[in-house]
Amino acid sequence: MKYKDNKGGISNGEISEGGIKMSFSVSSLIPISENFFWIGSNDRTTDLFEAIWPLPHGISYNSYFLADQKVALIDTVKDDTIDQYIEKIKHLSRKFGQVDYLIINHMEPDHSGAITILRSIWPQIRIVGNARTAGFLKEFYGITENIQIVQDTEEISLGKFRLKFFLTPMVHWPETMMTYEAVGKVLFSGDVFGGFGAMEAGLFDDEVDLAYYEGEILRYFSNVIGKYSSSVQRAIEKIKDLDIRLIASTHGPVWRSKPREIISRYNHWSRQEAENGVVVVYGSMYGNTKKMMDAAVRGINSQKIRNIRIHDISRAHLSYLIQDAWKYKVTLFASPTYDAHLFPPMAQFINMLERKGLKNRIMGIVGTYGWSGGALKPLHEFAEENNWELVEPVVEAKCSPTEEDLQRCYQLGQNLARHL
Ligand code: FEO
């Protein structure tokens, strides 16, 4: 099966793509190969994914239509993008017949949101998932009938297409699984290998600007999937011997040119390996902690380190801080004391890093206090509990840093840089 042959054409006054006559009311229906279509949606109106993570470039919910003697859908879309989704299924069903199976790789509502309406229109659809999927179907939607439970490595034949299921729990929920189509060698991987960012003009890795998506894929990984790194490692191990020609995840580009590249990136991030570079996260109410941060950054820069990303924690969203902390080997924390404790946004940042389970990084600490102090203790505890190597000197200034304090910050910057 070829994946480079979905170019459109005009014959007898009709526009076709992948052998199917196009209807412009369903123009976001994209042929992938013969009888295999992307029918997902591009959401450019939701501001926050999971009501937490910003979506400045939107997000795609990828769903797929496989037509054979039996017709199958793979996953669905979020409920507020359903209208066009249903139109696309109706359009394809007129040519290929009604849907027999709905394969649910993942029950999070950004992918299961259309199940209820699908069943109300086409009650014959048989939902395929594992035992954990069945629990969520009942608990989220009250669905208890017409469900086919599959076991790990079980197969379903659609005719020529053969679907094999691989249970990959906790990437990202307990029921998550992957579906491998053995003839076209397609891996429907669920959230794994996905990313933020609505698809713009293209869908495939070779027809979009991957540099544009790269940061959004890492941000998605670090914000949403990274906590489950060890499960991602188990999943990658489980699929390592599959011959994969195309990766069709639930978010972001479909990888047909370089499917191994996205596996390799996810492997790198889920092993929690880092690139050389420093992320600097500072909070400063009156500029004194910022002075110390600036001196430390000059020290880092003096060692010819150029990958330095500076975030004002009062203004940058946590999402981006986590992304950079995941990416780079070294983090510099610069925090004043507030209410005899860590500056509140910094406390939230280290709390989220702990929850995401990021280990084995290198860190430095600078900070200020007015009378009692208290900011540094939680940062020391964070280092110890999460196996982050703390580089000396830790510098804490009373009220405003002295020249000697700033010299020590500069020295800390140089010491951090020497770890790269
Ligand atoms: Fe895209 Fe875990 O949902």
XYZ file of C-alpha atoms and ligand atoms in Angstrom:
423
model
C 0.000 0.000 0.000
C 1.329 3.440 -0.922
C 1.106 6.495 1.262
C 2.409 9.102 -1.135
C -0.370 8.931 -3.638
C -3.221 11.002 -2.322
C -2.851 13.849 -4.806
C -6.057 15.248 -6.159
C -7.127 15.278 -9.782
C -9.939 16.562 -11.989
C -11.706 14.320 -14.458
C -15.090 14.810 -16.142
C -15.451 18.053 -14.238
C -15.161 16.343 -10.835
C -12.423 16.826 -8.279
C -11.253 13.610 -6.715
C -8.742 12.656 -4.088
C -7.581 9.113 -3.524
C -10.286 7.865 -5.879
C -13.161 9.515 -4.035
C -15.207 12.379 -5.429
C -14.726 15.391 -3.212
C -17.564 17.310 -1.702
C -16.499 20.728 -0.499
C -18.879 20.479 2.435
C -16.563 17.728 3.682
C -13.312 19.204 2.415
C -11.388 18.289 5.561
C -11.758 14.621 4.710
C -8.279 13.520 3.659
C -7.470 10.271 1.818
C -4.426 8.477 3.209
C -4.442 5.500 0.867
C -7.014 3.441 -0.946
C -10.122 3.115 1.247
C -8.373 4.745 4.193
C -9.240 8.313 5.241
C -8.487 10.887 7.927
C -11.822 12.238 9.166
C -10.684 14.116 12.267
C -11.186 17.747 13.235
C -8.998 20.776 13.712
C -9.990 22.703 16.800
C -8.871 26.332 16.731
C -11.304 27.649 19.325
C -10.550 25.701 22.509
C -8.171 27.859 24.581
C -6.953 25.273 27.073
C -6.402 21.547 26.613
C -7.688 19.652 29.649
C -8.654 23.137 30.894
C -4.978 23.677 31.794
C -2.618 23.803 28.817
C -2.757 26.724 26.340
C -3.528 25.982 22.700
C -2.277 29.066 20.826
C -1.976 26.997 17.646
C -5.056 24.814 18.209
C -5.144 21.041 18.249
C -6.306 18.242 15.970
C -8.406 15.279 17.035
C -7.478 12.565 14.573
C -10.025 9.941 13.646
C -9.785 7.482 10.759
C -12.159 5.628 8.428
C -11.174 2.219 7.029
C -13.430 0.801 4.322
C -13.380 -2.880 3.403
C -15.965 -5.665 3.479
C -16.484 -4.294 6.963
C -16.093 -0.600 7.731
C -14.266 0.632 10.831
C -13.683 3.949 12.527
C -10.620 4.413 14.680
C -11.364 6.759 17.609
C -13.656 9.811 17.339
C -13.407 13.544 18.093
C -14.234 16.024 20.857
C -17.941 16.679 21.200
C -17.910 20.323 20.097
C -16.439 19.416 16.699
C -19.007 16.739 15.878
C -21.178 18.258 13.120
C -18.569 18.152 10.365
C -17.339 14.813 11.644
C -20.763 13.224 11.179
C -21.009 14.788 7.686
C -17.743 13.122 6.708
C -18.855 9.718 7.936
C -22.176 10.055 6.095
C -20.352 11.054 2.912
C -18.024 8.033 3.053
C -20.780 5.661 4.139
C -22.751 6.491 0.988
C -19.839 5.071 -1.027
C -18.484 2.353 1.261
C -21.444 1.274 3.408
C -22.339 1.814 7.007
C -19.811 1.624 9.799
C -19.560 -1.795 11.454
C -16.895 -1.177 14.093
C -15.733 1.731 16.183
C -12.284 0.960 17.556
C -11.634 2.914 20.748
C -7.939 3.148 21.498
C -8.488 5.776 24.179
C -11.517 6.930 26.158
C -10.481 10.477 27.105
C -13.391 12.599 25.878
C -11.296 14.451 23.284
C -11.484 11.119 21.406
C -14.611 9.475 22.764
C -16.800 12.602 22.734
C -18.717 11.620 19.597
C -19.596 8.072 20.685
C -23.076 8.837 21.981
C -24.174 10.712 18.892
C -22.614 8.086 16.588
C -24.613 5.391 18.354
C -27.799 7.419 18.161
C -27.427 7.727 14.365
C -25.971 4.263 13.698
C -27.002 1.946 16.557
C -25.546 -1.070 14.759
C -21.972 0.152 15.326
C -20.057 -2.322 17.457
C -17.610 -0.672 19.833
C -14.283 -2.479 20.105
C -12.071 -1.972 23.141
C -10.552 -3.818 26.074
C -12.034 -4.601 29.477
C -10.981 -1.222 30.894
C -12.583 0.536 27.904
C -15.893 -1.149 28.723
C -15.766 0.238 32.267
C -15.263 3.789 31.002
C -17.995 3.381 28.354
C -20.464 2.642 31.116
C -19.175 5.295 33.490
C -18.870 8.149 30.983
C -21.783 7.434 28.636
C -23.925 4.688 30.173
C -23.093 2.368 27.238
C -23.206 -1.322 28.144
C -24.319 -3.051 24.941
C -22.881 -3.902 21.541
C -19.338 -3.831 22.874
C -16.678 -6.277 21.742
C -13.926 -6.830 24.293
C -10.520 -7.663 22.821
C -7.455 -9.104 24.516
C -3.843 -8.143 23.990
C -2.667 -9.074 20.425
C -6.151 -10.230 19.389
C -7.084 -9.524 15.756
C -10.195 -8.502 13.832
C -10.409 -8.843 10.067
C -12.292 -6.241 8.042
C -11.722 -8.226 4.821
C -8.368 -7.280 3.433
C -7.499 -4.992 6.341
C -6.465 -6.796 9.519
C -6.510 -5.006 12.849
C -4.368 -6.240 15.706
C -4.689 -4.727 19.178
C -1.832 -4.035 21.550
C -2.786 -3.101 25.097
C -0.567 -0.240 26.247
C -2.013 0.798 29.620
C -1.253 4.225 31.109
C -0.269 5.957 27.915
C -2.223 7.978 28.865
C -5.081 6.233 30.748
C -5.487 2.643 31.994
C -7.493 1.533 28.926
C -5.173 2.952 26.279
C -4.257 0.570 23.494
C -2.787 0.743 20.008
C -4.225 -0.767 16.846
C -1.929 -2.083 14.120
C -3.281 -2.584 10.603
C -1.083 -5.341 9.277
C -1.604 -4.986 5.501
C -0.840 -1.280 5.181
C 1.487 -1.494 8.209
C -0.247 1.397 9.947
C 0.051 1.976 13.684
C -2.915 3.806 15.215
C -1.032 4.773 18.328
C -3.516 6.780 20.396
C -2.026 9.783 22.220
C 1.517 8.447 21.950
C 3.466 10.121 19.107
C 0.959 12.993 19.072
C 1.344 16.724 19.647
C -0.461 20.036 20.086
C -1.157 22.205 17.037
C -4.074 22.059 14.607
C -3.030 20.797 11.202
C -2.713 23.731 8.843
C -2.563 23.186 5.084
C -1.353 19.594 5.306
C -1.739 16.489 7.414
C 1.365 14.398 6.694
C 4.856 14.902 8.094
C 6.178 15.521 4.567
C 3.630 18.205 3.703
C 3.891 20.417 6.796
C 6.670 22.518 8.294
C 7.856 20.119 11.005
C 9.958 22.830 12.659
C 6.675 24.652 13.345
C 5.227 21.582 15.076
C 8.313 20.390 16.917
C 7.919 22.592 20.016
C 4.196 21.846 20.185
C 4.835 18.104 20.080
C 7.320 18.325 22.961
C 5.005 20.639 24.907
C 2.188 18.101 24.512
C 4.486 15.261 25.535
C 5.898 17.037 28.600
C 2.566 18.489 29.767
C 0.294 15.503 29.164
C 2.185 12.265 28.500
C 5.536 12.759 30.248
C 4.251 11.634 33.638
C 3.678 8.226 32.061
C 7.225 7.978 30.670
C 7.800 4.463 31.966
C 4.540 3.298 30.323
C 5.634 4.946 27.069
C 8.899 3.019 27.320
C 6.974 -0.244 27.781
C 4.758 0.603 24.795
C 7.759 1.386 22.577
C 9.326 -1.915 23.610
C 6.089 -3.725 22.795
C 5.872 -2.377 19.226
C 9.577 -2.432 18.473
C 9.428 -5.389 16.085
C 6.421 -4.187 14.102
C 7.028 -3.156 10.519
C 5.568 0.349 10.680
C 5.136 2.406 7.528
C 2.735 4.980 8.879
C 1.941 6.332 12.332
C -1.550 7.695 12.793
C -1.863 9.065 16.331
C -4.798 10.934 17.835
C -3.189 14.407 17.653
C -0.891 16.167 15.206
C 0.787 15.068 11.976
C 0.352 11.640 10.381
C 3.870 10.283 9.962
C 4.296 8.590 6.589
C 7.783 9.740 5.522
C 9.656 9.339 8.772
C 7.567 7.228 11.162
C 10.718 6.157 13.010
C 11.606 9.772 13.710
C 8.620 10.422 15.960
C 9.207 7.093 17.734
C 12.801 8.126 18.306
C 11.771 11.525 19.723
C 9.248 9.972 22.085
C 11.841 7.398 23.105
C 14.340 10.174 23.920
C 11.835 12.236 25.927
C 10.347 9.282 27.809
C 13.845 8.164 28.823
C 14.038 11.690 30.227
C 17.202 12.407 28.284
C 18.020 16.095 27.898
C 19.729 18.457 25.499
C 22.545 20.773 26.455
C 21.017 24.040 27.533
C 19.714 26.004 30.499
C 16.196 27.079 31.365
C 16.083 29.990 33.750
C 12.882 30.454 35.750
C 12.726 33.541 37.914
C 10.221 35.483 39.968
C 10.978 39.009 41.120
C 8.682 41.489 42.844
C 10.989 44.508 42.968
C 13.904 43.552 40.714
C 16.373 42.264 43.315
C 16.028 38.556 42.510
C 16.126 39.480 38.836
C 19.537 41.165 39.346
C 20.847 37.897 40.773
C 19.348 35.911 37.928
C 20.954 38.280 35.398
C 24.377 37.837 37.013
C 24.019 34.047 36.934
C 22.963 34.126 33.277
C 26.049 36.196 32.414
C 28.097 33.503 34.138
C 26.432 30.789 32.029
C 26.911 32.826 28.885
C 30.590 33.421 29.685
C 31.120 29.691 29.090
C 29.779 30.027 25.535
C 26.461 28.349 26.300
C 23.935 29.700 23.832
C 20.853 27.596 24.561
C 19.519 29.679 27.440
C 15.746 30.193 27.805
C 14.605 32.756 30.380
C 11.059 32.776 31.772
C 9.485 35.307 34.127
C 7.353 32.936 36.160
C 4.759 35.610 36.918
C 3.996 35.923 33.228
C 4.928 32.692 31.437
C 2.479 29.789 31.552
C 3.652 26.676 33.412
C 3.146 24.705 30.226
C 6.197 26.336 28.601
C 8.360 26.062 31.711
C 7.701 22.335 31.909
C 8.448 21.975 28.209
C 11.853 23.637 28.591
C 12.709 21.852 31.843
C 12.019 18.584 30.012
C 14.139 19.651 27.074
C 17.234 21.045 28.773
C 19.701 19.531 31.201
C 19.980 22.495 33.600
C 17.358 24.637 35.363
C 18.193 27.759 37.344
C 15.551 28.639 39.950
C 15.549 32.281 41.109
C 12.930 33.038 43.761
C 12.189 35.566 46.465
C 10.703 34.576 49.800
C 6.997 35.319 50.119
C 5.019 34.766 53.338
C 8.088 32.964 54.759
C 7.892 30.443 51.928
C 8.676 30.031 48.250
C 7.239 32.628 45.832
C 3.762 31.153 45.069
C 4.157 30.752 41.268
C 7.522 29.019 41.881
C 5.879 26.703 44.411
C 3.310 25.797 41.771
C 6.086 25.142 39.240
C 8.040 22.723 41.436
C 4.804 21.062 42.481
C 3.946 20.447 38.815
C 7.485 19.200 38.047
C 7.118 16.705 40.905
C 3.742 15.577 39.633
C 5.117 15.100 36.142
C 7.934 12.996 37.584
C 10.846 14.696 35.855
C 14.064 13.298 37.361
C 17.796 13.526 36.947
C 18.371 17.128 35.970
C 20.898 19.669 37.209
C 19.831 22.802 39.065
C 21.018 25.998 40.677
C 19.273 28.232 43.209
C 19.437 31.951 43.897
C 16.982 34.021 45.920
C 16.239 36.936 48.192
C 14.500 37.478 51.521
C 13.530 40.445 53.698
C 13.668 39.118 57.253
C 13.006 35.431 57.958
C 13.729 33.662 54.657
C 11.974 30.469 53.644
C 12.134 30.248 49.842
C 15.160 28.039 49.602
C 14.173 25.137 51.825
C 11.454 23.806 49.465
C 13.889 24.062 46.543
C 16.522 22.055 48.452
C 13.871 19.451 49.288
C 12.750 19.356 45.671
C 16.335 18.647 44.540
C 16.770 15.855 47.031
C 13.417 14.178 46.529
C 13.582 14.248 42.733
C 17.211 13.347 42.297
C 18.209 16.665 40.757
C 21.888 17.525 41.255
C 22.238 20.818 43.099
C 25.203 22.903 41.956
C 26.970 25.233 44.414
C 27.006 27.957 45.450
C 23.405 28.500 46.497
C 23.118 32.282 46.841
C 20.567 34.022 49.030
C 20.659 37.802 49.511
C 18.993 39.845 52.255
C 16.753 42.497 50.681
C 19.082 43.546 47.884
C 22.118 41.642 46.548
C 25.566 43.018 47.387
C 28.397 43.081 44.878
C 29.713 39.940 46.549
C 26.316 38.216 46.175
C 26.301 39.031 42.467
C 29.849 37.717 42.061
C 28.694 34.446 43.611
C 25.692 34.300 41.251
C 28.079 34.743 38.332
C 30.205 31.921 39.742
C 27.125 29.712 40.055
C 26.307 30.396 36.383
C 29.806 29.327 35.372
C 29.563 26.176 37.483
C 26.190 25.265 35.934
C 27.618 25.764 32.451
C 30.499 23.416 33.229
C 27.964 20.594 33.609
C 27.053 20.920 29.923
Fe -5.880 13.048 23.494
Fe -5.429 11.382 26.487
O -6.349 12.311 25.142
